Amino acid sequence: MAISKTNLDPNQVSEKKVETSGRKLKIGIIGTGWIADAHMESYLNMPDVEVVAGADLVPGKAEAFFKKHGLENVRCYNSDVEMIENEKDLDGVSICTYNCQHAPCAIHALEAGINVMLEKPFTVTVEEAVEVMRAEKKSGKILTIGFQPRLDPNMQMIKKIVESGELGKVYYIQTGGGRRRGIPTPFGTTFIEKDTAGIGALGDIGCYSLDMVLNAVGYPKPLTVSGYKSAFFGTNEKTYTESGRPAEYAKLFGVDDFAAAFVRLEGDIILDFRIAWAMNINTPGDTIILGTEGGLRIPSTDCWNGSVGGEMTIYKNVAGLETETKLPILRDSKDLFDKKIRSFLDSIIDPSKGPTVPSSQIIYNQAIIDGIAKSHELGREIEVVIPEI
């Protein structure tokens, strides 16, 4: 399958700008759980936006959500299908549902000719991601995936370092992250149940870790995956009772709380990956990118959330001397979620900009996640196969 490495595929997005003079972009929100709060707060910061509709499967939840944010006269529905059928002039939607609903909601919106901001992870399986991409291609609308860490200047610096040639040819990457105790259950169990989440730490924070390094090296295609996943903490009652949460959560846990993989990428690059929601150590290690001319160390964080944990270091030999160059943390006054939402809105106004985080890249991210799960189930290394779009 030929996949564009650029942010713009002219076969997928219209060149025609949206005429917005004198009117606001009309946005709907599908799923009004806790991540929708961040989307809503960012939309409220945008003067050219009007949130006009929302949908949630739980009766009354959407109404309570908009009331909390001080919005009146927002039309609320009990499903995305109902909302899309009744709202004929939406410019875009934010999809903030649980993981297993990402694909159907995105497909419904794209088939109706609506631009989509889809929260991460892209989908649960690579097959679902392919179906979303087919709907995207047919619609000609914008689909962008919610990877706001990519807009962090430190993440962008990692990509600049690799692209500059400072490291030479990259041949090995070690990445991942984790939380000592960080299974996300403060808002209920949708993150940990198989029927709603589909995947656990892999989809929640693993996709961020993969994007950090894959984006830096140009998103090479994954060729093979040897993966492992486990749920020793999520299925243990003590994990919850020690933090004051119900012991019965252990019986509901049906996803991964730890995963690891050895991935071969195009370009003769090896990716050594691990991610955890819970573990008996503070970090599974820093991210390192090894090249023929230099190495880059990216410090981990205690509670991995898509950021860098401190000053990055470039290791090189200069005229026979071993050198280390420290890179100071770059600060940005702009909120990453605001930047994510603004880039989505700008791509609606001018589709020639293309999506900031295109599906043509994230399909490879999803293929690795899906490959880890399938490899674990088979107990062996597997070849990555992505169906034709």
PDB file of C-alpha atoms in Angstrom, residues 40-302:
ATOM      1  CA  MET A  40     -14.722  22.007  24.936  1.00  0.00           C
ATOM      2  CA  GLU A  41     -12.395  24.366  26.803  1.00  0.00           C
ATOM      3  CA  SER A  42     -10.266  24.792  23.672  1.00  0.00           C
ATOM      4  CA  TYR A  43     -13.287  25.444  21.459  1.00  0.00           C
ATOM      5  CA  LEU A  44     -14.439  28.086  23.938  1.00  0.00           C
ATOM      6  CA  ASN A  45     -11.070  29.795  23.424  1.00  0.00           C
ATOM      7  CA  MET A  46     -11.659  30.045  19.675  1.00  0.00           C
ATOM      8  CA  PRO A  47     -13.624  33.164  18.629  1.00  0.00           C
ATOM      9  CA  ASP A  48     -14.601  31.689  15.250  1.00  0.00           C
ATOM     10  CA  VAL A  49     -16.312  28.576  16.678  1.00  0.00           C
ATOM     11  CA  GLU A  50     -19.815  27.772  17.817  1.00  0.00           C
ATOM     12  CA  VAL A  51     -20.453  24.400  19.450  1.00  0.00           C
ATOM     13  CA  VAL A  52     -24.008  23.677  18.370  1.00  0.00           C
ATOM     14  CA  ALA A  53     -24.596  19.995  19.107  1.00  0.00           C
ATOM     15  CA  GLY A  54     -23.490  17.067  21.209  1.00  0.00           C
ATOM     16  CA  ALA A  55     -24.200  13.368  21.572  1.00  0.00           C
ATOM     17  CA  ASP A  56     -23.725  10.790  24.287  1.00  0.00           C
ATOM     18  CA  LEU A  57     -25.145   7.309  24.761  1.00  0.00           C
ATOM     19  CA  VAL A  58     -25.926   8.019  28.435  1.00  0.00           C
ATOM     20  CA  PRO A  59     -29.257   9.887  28.673  1.00  0.00           C
ATOM     21  CA  GLY A  60     -28.831  13.393  30.108  1.00  0.00           C
ATOM     22  CA  LYS A  61     -25.038  13.272  30.074  1.00  0.00           C
ATOM     23  CA  ALA A  62     -24.602  15.616  27.107  1.00  0.00           C
ATOM     24  CA  GLU A  63     -27.057  18.120  28.591  1.00  0.00           C
ATOM     25  CA  ALA A  64     -25.160  18.123  31.898  1.00  0.00           C
ATOM     26  CA  PHE A  65     -21.858  18.498  30.051  1.00  0.00           C
ATOM     27  CA  PHE A  66     -22.870  21.654  28.198  1.00  0.00           C
ATOM     28  CA  LYS A  67     -24.548  23.114  31.259  1.00  0.00           C
ATOM     29  CA  LYS A  68     -21.285  22.653  33.170  1.00  0.00           C
ATOM     30  CA  HIS A  69     -19.488  24.650  30.487  1.00  0.00           C
ATOM     31  CA  GLY A  70     -22.071  27.433  30.596  1.00  0.00           C
ATOM     32  CA  LEU A  71     -23.595  26.744  27.185  1.00  0.00           C
ATOM     33  CA  GLU A  72     -27.298  26.967  26.490  1.00  0.00           C
ATOM     34  CA  ASN A  73     -29.305  26.026  23.409  1.00  0.00           C
ATOM     35  CA  VAL A  74     -26.875  23.279  22.395  1.00  0.00           C
ATOM     36  CA  ARG A  75     -28.870  20.521  20.745  1.00  0.00           C
ATOM     37  CA  CYS A  76     -28.258  17.161  22.434  1.00  0.00           C
ATOM     38  CA  TYR A  77     -28.729  13.642  21.103  1.00  0.00           C
ATOM     39  CA  ASN A  78     -28.435  10.081  22.390  1.00  0.00           C
ATOM     40  CA  SER A  79     -26.248   8.851  19.517  1.00  0.00           C
ATOM     41  CA  ASP A  80     -23.847  10.147  16.903  1.00  0.00           C
ATOM     42  CA  VAL A  81     -26.114   8.792  14.162  1.00  0.00           C
ATOM     43  CA  GLU A  82     -29.076  10.778  15.466  1.00  0.00           C
ATOM     44  CA  MET A  83     -26.977  13.932  15.730  1.00  0.00           C
ATOM     45  CA  ILE A  84     -25.515  13.603  12.236  1.00  0.00           C
ATOM     46  CA  GLU A  85     -28.937  12.916  10.719  1.00  0.00           C
ATOM     47  CA  ASN A  86     -30.384  16.076  12.267  1.00  0.00           C
ATOM     48  CA  GLU A  87     -27.429  18.478  12.066  1.00  0.00           C
ATOM     49  CA  LYS A  88     -26.988  19.174   8.368  1.00  0.00           C
ATOM     50  CA  ASP A  89     -24.563  22.093   8.564  1.00  0.00           C
ATOM     51  CA  LEU A  90     -21.797  20.884  10.873  1.00  0.00           C
ATOM     52  CA  ASP A  91     -18.312  21.919   9.767  1.00  0.00           C
ATOM     53  CA  GLY A  92     -16.590  19.446  12.071  1.00  0.00           C
ATOM     54  CA  VAL A  93     -16.886  17.095  15.030  1.00  0.00           C
ATOM     55  CA  SER A  94     -14.655  16.090  17.895  1.00  0.00           C
ATOM     56  CA  ILE A  95     -14.968  12.369  18.601  1.00  0.00           C
ATOM     57  CA  CYS A  96     -14.295  11.811  22.308  1.00  0.00           C
ATOM     58  CA  THR A  97     -15.913   8.411  22.816  1.00  0.00           C
ATOM     59  CA  TYR A  98     -14.338   5.328  24.294  1.00  0.00           C
ATOM     60  CA  ASN A  99     -11.924   3.493  21.992  1.00  0.00           C
ATOM     61  CA  CYS A 100     -14.299   0.900  20.557  1.00  0.00           C
ATOM     62  CA  GLN A 101     -16.565   3.619  19.169  1.00  0.00           C
ATOM     63  CA  HIS A 102     -13.817   5.601  17.427  1.00  0.00           C
ATOM     64  CA  ALA A 103     -14.139   3.786  14.110  1.00  0.00           C
ATOM     65  CA  PRO A 104     -17.947   3.738  13.694  1.00  0.00           C
ATOM     66  CA  CYS A 105     -18.348   7.350  14.814  1.00  0.00           C
ATOM     67  CA  ALA A 106     -15.569   8.573  12.511  1.00  0.00           C
ATOM     68  CA  ILE A 107     -17.012   6.637   9.567  1.00  0.00           C
ATOM     69  CA  HIS A 108     -20.521   8.015  10.162  1.00  0.00           C
ATOM     70  CA  ALA A 109     -19.228  11.586  10.271  1.00  0.00           C
ATOM     71  CA  LEU A 110     -16.975  11.269   7.215  1.00  0.00           C
ATOM     72  CA  GLU A 111     -19.705   9.586   5.167  1.00  0.00           C
ATOM     73  CA  ALA A 112     -21.935  12.563   6.014  1.00  0.00           C
ATOM     74  CA  GLY A 113     -19.282  14.955   4.706  1.00  0.00           C
ATOM     75  CA  ILE A 114     -18.134  16.237   8.096  1.00  0.00           C
ATOM     76  CA  ASN A 115     -14.513  16.953   9.043  1.00  0.00           C
ATOM     77  CA  VAL A 116     -13.267  14.905  12.003  1.00  0.00           C
ATOM     78  CA  MET A 117     -10.983  15.479  14.977  1.00  0.00           C
ATOM     79  CA  LEU A 118     -10.591  11.927  16.308  1.00  0.00           C
ATOM     80  CA  GLU A 119      -9.149  11.426  19.766  1.00  0.00           C
ATOM     81  CA  LYS A 120      -6.352   8.907  20.189  1.00  0.00           C
ATOM     82  CA  PRO A 121      -5.898   6.033  19.795  1.00  0.00           C
ATOM     83  CA  PHE A 122      -6.829   6.009  16.115  1.00  0.00           C
ATOM     84  CA  THR A 123      -8.858   2.802  16.543  1.00  0.00           C
ATOM     85  CA  VAL A 124      -8.560  -0.544  18.334  1.00  0.00           C
ATOM     86  CA  THR A 125      -7.466  -2.676  15.360  1.00  0.00           C
ATOM     87  CA  VAL A 126      -5.653  -1.945  12.119  1.00  0.00           C
ATOM     88  CA  GLU A 127      -8.631  -3.274  10.172  1.00  0.00           C
ATOM     89  CA  GLU A 128     -10.846  -0.614  11.773  1.00  0.00           C
ATOM     90  CA  ALA A 129      -8.285   2.055  10.934  1.00  0.00           C
ATOM     91  CA  VAL A 130      -8.311   0.984   7.290  1.00  0.00           C
ATOM     92  CA  GLU A 131     -12.105   1.280   7.152  1.00  0.00           C
ATOM     93  CA  VAL A 132     -11.925   4.800   8.583  1.00  0.00           C
ATOM     94  CA  MET A 133      -9.288   5.740   6.016  1.00  0.00           C
ATOM     95  CA  ARG A 134     -11.453   4.414   3.201  1.00  0.00           C
ATOM     96  CA  ALA A 135     -14.308   6.628   4.400  1.00  0.00           C
ATOM     97  CA  GLU A 136     -11.864   9.543   4.638  1.00  0.00           C
ATOM     98  CA  LYS A 137     -10.605   8.990   1.098  1.00  0.00           C
ATOM     99  CA  LYS A 138     -14.132   8.732  -0.317  1.00  0.00           C
ATOM    100  CA  SER A 139     -15.358  11.824   1.535  1.00  0.00           C
ATOM    101  CA  GLY A 140     -12.462  14.157   0.698  1.00  0.00           C
ATOM    102  CA  LYS A 141     -12.815  15.613   4.197  1.00  0.00           C
ATOM    103  CA  ILE A 142     -10.220  16.296   6.871  1.00  0.00           C
ATOM    104  CA  LEU A 143      -9.433  13.562   9.383  1.00  0.00           C
ATOM    105  CA  THR A 144      -6.838  14.364  12.019  1.00  0.00           C
ATOM    106  CA  ILE A 145      -5.865  12.248  15.033  1.00  0.00           C
ATOM    107  CA  GLY A 146      -5.551  13.786  18.509  1.00  0.00           C
ATOM    108  CA  PHE A 147      -1.799  13.563  19.126  1.00  0.00           C
ATOM    109  CA  GLN A 148      -1.235  16.970  20.738  1.00  0.00           C
ATOM    110  CA  PRO A 149       2.237  16.032  22.161  1.00  0.00           C
ATOM    111  CA  ARG A 150       3.510  16.280  18.583  1.00  0.00           C
ATOM    112  CA  LEU A 151       2.898  20.057  18.801  1.00  0.00           C
ATOM    113  CA  ASP A 152       5.193  20.394  21.822  1.00  0.00           C
ATOM    114  CA  PRO A 153       8.386  22.266  20.816  1.00  0.00           C
ATOM    115  CA  ASN A 154      10.537  19.625  22.525  1.00  0.00           C
ATOM    116  CA  MET A 155       8.930  16.880  20.442  1.00  0.00           C
ATOM    117  CA  GLN A 156       9.473  18.985  17.344  1.00  0.00           C
ATOM    118  CA  MET A 157      13.121  19.439  18.331  1.00  0.00           C
ATOM    119  CA  ILE A 158      13.589  15.654  18.384  1.00  0.00           C
ATOM    120  CA  LYS A 159      12.396  15.515  14.783  1.00  0.00           C
ATOM    121  CA  LYS A 160      14.620  18.456  13.804  1.00  0.00           C
ATOM    122  CA  ILE A 161      17.678  16.746  15.294  1.00  0.00           C
ATOM    123  CA  VAL A 162      17.067  13.542  13.348  1.00  0.00           C
ATOM    124  CA  GLU A 163      16.270  15.363  10.100  1.00  0.00           C
ATOM    125  CA  SER A 164      19.374  17.551  10.429  1.00  0.00           C
ATOM    126  CA  GLY A 165      21.582  14.488   9.998  1.00  0.00           C
ATOM    127  CA  GLU A 166      23.276  15.183  13.332  1.00  0.00           C
ATOM    128  CA  LEU A 167      22.820  11.532  14.342  1.00  0.00           C
ATOM    129  CA  GLY A 168      23.715  10.080  10.967  1.00  0.00           C
ATOM    130  CA  LYS A 169      21.753   7.000   9.936  1.00  0.00           C
ATOM    131  CA  VAL A 170      19.381   5.947  12.698  1.00  0.00           C
ATOM    132  CA  TYR A 171      19.532   2.202  13.261  1.00  0.00           C
ATOM    133  CA  TYR A 172      18.127   1.581  16.766  1.00  0.00           C
ATOM    134  CA  ILE A 173      15.396   3.191  18.875  1.00  0.00           C
ATOM    135  CA  GLN A 174      14.455   2.371  22.448  1.00  0.00           C
ATOM    136  CA  THR A 175      11.249   4.002  23.613  1.00  0.00           C
ATOM    137  CA  GLY A 176       8.298   3.622  25.906  1.00  0.00           C
ATOM    138  CA  GLY A 177       7.150   4.901  29.218  1.00  0.00           C
ATOM    139  CA  GLY A 178       5.042   4.046  32.140  1.00  0.00           C
ATOM    140  CA  ARG A 179       3.459   4.787  35.442  1.00  0.00           C
ATOM    141  CA  ARG A 180       4.311   3.048  38.676  1.00  0.00           C
ATOM    142  CA  ARG A 181       0.620   3.010  39.542  1.00  0.00           C
ATOM    143  CA  GLY A 182      -1.556   4.706  36.964  1.00  0.00           C
ATOM    144  CA  ILE A 183      -4.457   2.599  35.745  1.00  0.00           C
ATOM    145  CA  PRO A 184      -7.029   5.236  34.709  1.00  0.00           C
ATOM    146  CA  THR A 185     -10.132   4.442  36.739  1.00  0.00           C
ATOM    147  CA  PRO A 186     -11.024   7.733  38.493  1.00  0.00           C
ATOM    148  CA  PHE A 187     -13.880   8.222  36.002  1.00  0.00           C
ATOM    149  CA  GLY A 188     -15.229   4.677  35.963  1.00  0.00           C
ATOM    150  CA  THR A 189     -14.223   1.570  34.042  1.00  0.00           C
ATOM    151  CA  THR A 190     -14.586   2.422  30.342  1.00  0.00           C
ATOM    152  CA  PHE A 191     -10.769   2.585  30.039  1.00  0.00           C
ATOM    153  CA  ILE A 192     -10.311  -0.941  31.380  1.00  0.00           C
ATOM    154  CA  GLU A 193     -13.216  -2.985  30.032  1.00  0.00           C
ATOM    155  CA  LYS A 194     -12.684  -4.967  26.835  1.00  0.00           C
ATOM    156  CA  ASP A 195     -16.026  -4.005  25.296  1.00  0.00           C
ATOM    157  CA  THR A 196     -15.408  -0.271  25.617  1.00  0.00           C
ATOM    158  CA  ALA A 197     -11.626   0.207  25.575  1.00  0.00           C
ATOM    159  CA  GLY A 198     -10.516  -2.717  23.439  1.00  0.00           C
ATOM    160  CA  ILE A 199      -6.885  -1.949  24.307  1.00  0.00           C
ATOM    161  CA  GLY A 200      -5.326  -0.539  27.469  1.00  0.00           C
ATOM    162  CA  ALA A 201      -1.958   1.086  28.080  1.00  0.00           C
ATOM    163  CA  LEU A 202      -1.057   0.406  24.437  1.00  0.00           C
ATOM    164  CA  GLY A 203      -3.778   2.721  23.171  1.00  0.00           C
ATOM    165  CA  ASP A 204      -3.814   5.224  26.016  1.00  0.00           C
ATOM    166  CA  ILE A 205      -0.140   6.191  26.292  1.00  0.00           C
ATOM    167  CA  GLY A 206       1.683   3.707  24.062  1.00  0.00           C
ATOM    168  CA  CYS A 207       0.470   5.444  20.903  1.00  0.00           C
ATOM    169  CA  TYR A 208       2.025   8.728  22.135  1.00  0.00           C
ATOM    170  CA  SER A 209       5.371   7.071  22.776  1.00  0.00           C
ATOM    171  CA  LEU A 210       5.372   5.483  19.336  1.00  0.00           C
ATOM    172  CA  ASP A 211       4.446   8.760  17.647  1.00  0.00           C
ATOM    173  CA  MET A 212       7.304  10.605  19.333  1.00  0.00           C
ATOM    174  CA  VAL A 213       9.952   8.458  17.681  1.00  0.00           C
ATOM    175  CA  LEU A 214       8.195   7.352  14.498  1.00  0.00           C
ATOM    176  CA  ASN A 215       7.416  10.949  13.575  1.00  0.00           C
ATOM    177  CA  ALA A 216      11.056  11.877  14.230  1.00  0.00           C
ATOM    178  CA  VAL A 217      12.367   9.283  11.779  1.00  0.00           C
ATOM    179  CA  GLY A 218       9.758   9.907   9.067  1.00  0.00           C
ATOM    180  CA  TYR A 219       7.203   7.223   9.960  1.00  0.00           C
ATOM    181  CA  PRO A 220       8.811   4.175   8.305  1.00  0.00           C
ATOM    182  CA  LYS A 221       6.547   1.217   7.667  1.00  0.00           C
ATOM    183  CA  PRO A 222       6.644  -1.526  10.315  1.00  0.00           C
ATOM    184  CA  LEU A 223       7.646  -4.854   8.782  1.00  0.00           C
ATOM    185  CA  THR A 224       7.496  -7.382  11.642  1.00  0.00           C
ATOM    186  CA  VAL A 225       6.454  -7.342  15.302  1.00  0.00           C
ATOM    187  CA  SER A 226       7.289  -9.666  18.171  1.00  0.00           C
ATOM    188  CA  GLY A 227       4.999  -8.545  20.967  1.00  0.00           C
ATOM    189  CA  TYR A 228       3.984  -9.312  24.526  1.00  0.00           C
ATOM    190  CA  LYS A 229       1.305  -7.925  26.810  1.00  0.00           C
ATOM    191  CA  SER A 230       0.061  -8.664  30.324  1.00  0.00           C
ATOM    192  CA  ALA A 231      -2.469  -7.586  32.969  1.00  0.00           C
ATOM    193  CA  PHE A 232      -0.977  -8.624  36.303  1.00  0.00           C
ATOM    194  CA  PHE A 233      -1.876  -5.379  38.055  1.00  0.00           C
ATOM    195  CA  GLY A 234      -5.205  -4.627  36.415  1.00  0.00           C
ATOM    196  CA  THR A 235      -6.645  -7.992  37.441  1.00  0.00           C
ATOM    197  CA  ASN A 236      -5.374  -7.771  41.035  1.00  0.00           C
ATOM    198  CA  GLU A 237      -7.915  -6.489  43.590  1.00  0.00           C
ATOM    199  CA  LYS A 238      -5.110  -5.026  45.713  1.00  0.00           C
ATOM    200  CA  THR A 239      -4.267  -2.560  42.933  1.00  0.00           C
ATOM    201  CA  TYR A 240      -7.619  -0.860  43.500  1.00  0.00           C
ATOM    202  CA  THR A 241      -8.177  -1.283  47.217  1.00  0.00           C
ATOM    203  CA  GLU A 242      -4.781   0.298  47.960  1.00  0.00           C
ATOM    204  CA  SER A 243      -5.926   3.451  46.173  1.00  0.00           C
ATOM    205  CA  GLY A 244      -9.436   3.497  47.595  1.00  0.00           C
ATOM    206  CA  ARG A 245     -11.210   2.152  44.530  1.00  0.00           C
ATOM    207  CA  PRO A 246     -13.628  -0.778  44.284  1.00  0.00           C
ATOM    208  CA  ALA A 247     -12.071  -4.249  44.347  1.00  0.00           C
ATOM    209  CA  GLU A 248     -14.545  -5.434  41.713  1.00  0.00           C
ATOM    210  CA  TYR A 249     -12.699  -3.364  39.100  1.00  0.00           C
ATOM    211  CA  ALA A 250     -10.241  -6.269  38.961  1.00  0.00           C
ATOM    212  CA  LYS A 251     -12.948  -8.550  37.578  1.00  0.00           C
ATOM    213  CA  LEU A 252     -13.896  -5.975  34.932  1.00  0.00           C
ATOM    214  CA  PHE A 253     -10.323  -5.452  33.720  1.00  0.00           C
ATOM    215  CA  GLY A 254     -10.037  -6.893  30.210  1.00  0.00           C
ATOM    216  CA  VAL A 255      -7.169  -5.034  28.515  1.00  0.00           C
ATOM    217  CA  ASP A 256      -3.379  -4.713  28.805  1.00  0.00           C
ATOM    218  CA  ASP A 257      -1.612  -2.844  31.619  1.00  0.00           C
ATOM    219  CA  PHE A 258       1.864  -3.635  30.220  1.00  0.00           C
ATOM    220  CA  ALA A 259       3.183  -4.316  26.743  1.00  0.00           C
ATOM    221  CA  ALA A 260       6.544  -4.728  25.060  1.00  0.00           C
ATOM    222  CA  ALA A 261       7.707  -5.378  21.528  1.00  0.00           C
ATOM    223  CA  PHE A 262      10.632  -5.768  19.177  1.00  0.00           C
ATOM    224  CA  VAL A 263       9.704  -4.138  15.857  1.00  0.00           C
ATOM    225  CA  ARG A 264      11.573  -4.137  12.554  1.00  0.00           C
ATOM    226  CA  LEU A 265      10.977  -0.979  10.509  1.00  0.00           C
ATOM    227  CA  GLU A 266      11.690  -0.083   6.912  1.00  0.00           C
ATOM    228  CA  GLY A 267      15.139   1.437   6.480  1.00  0.00           C
ATOM    229  CA  ASP A 268      16.805  -1.233   8.623  1.00  0.00           C
ATOM    230  CA  ILE A 269      15.711   0.369  11.913  1.00  0.00           C
ATOM    231  CA  ILE A 270      15.033  -1.629  15.085  1.00  0.00           C
ATOM    232  CA  LEU A 271      12.420  -0.377  17.563  1.00  0.00           C
ATOM    233  CA  ASP A 272      12.570  -1.666  21.143  1.00  0.00           C
ATOM    234  CA  PHE A 273       9.310  -0.639  22.845  1.00  0.00           C
ATOM    235  CA  ARG A 274       7.645  -1.007  26.242  1.00  0.00           C
ATOM    236  CA  ILE A 275       4.710   0.728  27.944  1.00  0.00           C
ATOM    237  CA  ALA A 276       2.959   0.348  31.303  1.00  0.00           C
ATOM    238  CA  TRP A 277       0.009   1.613  33.285  1.00  0.00           C
ATOM    239  CA  ALA A 278       1.412  -0.088  36.379  1.00  0.00           C
ATOM    240  CA  MET A 279       4.760  -1.659  37.294  1.00  0.00           C
ATOM    241  CA  ASN A 280       7.119  -2.113  40.213  1.00  0.00           C
ATOM    242  CA  ILE A 281       9.638   0.494  39.084  1.00  0.00           C
ATOM    243  CA  ASN A 282       9.508   4.235  38.444  1.00  0.00           C
ATOM    244  CA  THR A 283      10.330   4.069  34.713  1.00  0.00           C
ATOM    245  CA  PRO A 284      11.100   1.390  32.127  1.00  0.00           C
ATOM    246  CA  GLY A 285      13.892   3.618  30.813  1.00  0.00           C
ATOM    247  CA  ASP A 286      14.708   6.708  28.798  1.00  0.00           C
ATOM    248  CA  THR A 287      14.044   6.981  25.090  1.00  0.00           C
ATOM    249  CA  ILE A 288      17.242   6.675  23.072  1.00  0.00           C
ATOM    250  CA  ILE A 289      17.822   7.117  19.358  1.00  0.00           C
ATOM    251  CA  LEU A 290      21.110   5.665  18.117  1.00  0.00           C
ATOM    252  CA  GLY A 291      22.672   6.763  14.841  1.00  0.00           C
ATOM    253  CA  THR A 292      25.968   6.182  13.083  1.00  0.00           C
ATOM    254  CA  GLU A 293      27.165   9.732  13.899  1.00  0.00           C
ATOM    255  CA  GLY A 294      25.543  10.385  17.258  1.00  0.00           C
ATOM    256  CA  GLY A 295      23.039   9.330  19.888  1.00  0.00           C
ATOM    257  CA  LEU A 296      20.127  11.154  21.503  1.00  0.00           C
ATOM    258  CA  ARG A 297      18.844  10.490  25.023  1.00  0.00           C
ATOM    259  CA  ILE A 298      15.356  11.725  25.936  1.00  0.00           C
ATOM    260  CA  PRO A 299      14.717  11.469  29.696  1.00  0.00           C
ATOM    261  CA  SER A 300      11.621   9.614  30.815  1.00  0.00           C
ATOM    262  CA  THR A 301       8.969  10.952  33.161  1.00  0.00           C
ATOM    263  CA  ASP A 302       7.620   9.331  36.325  1.00  0.00           C
TER     264      ASP A 302
END
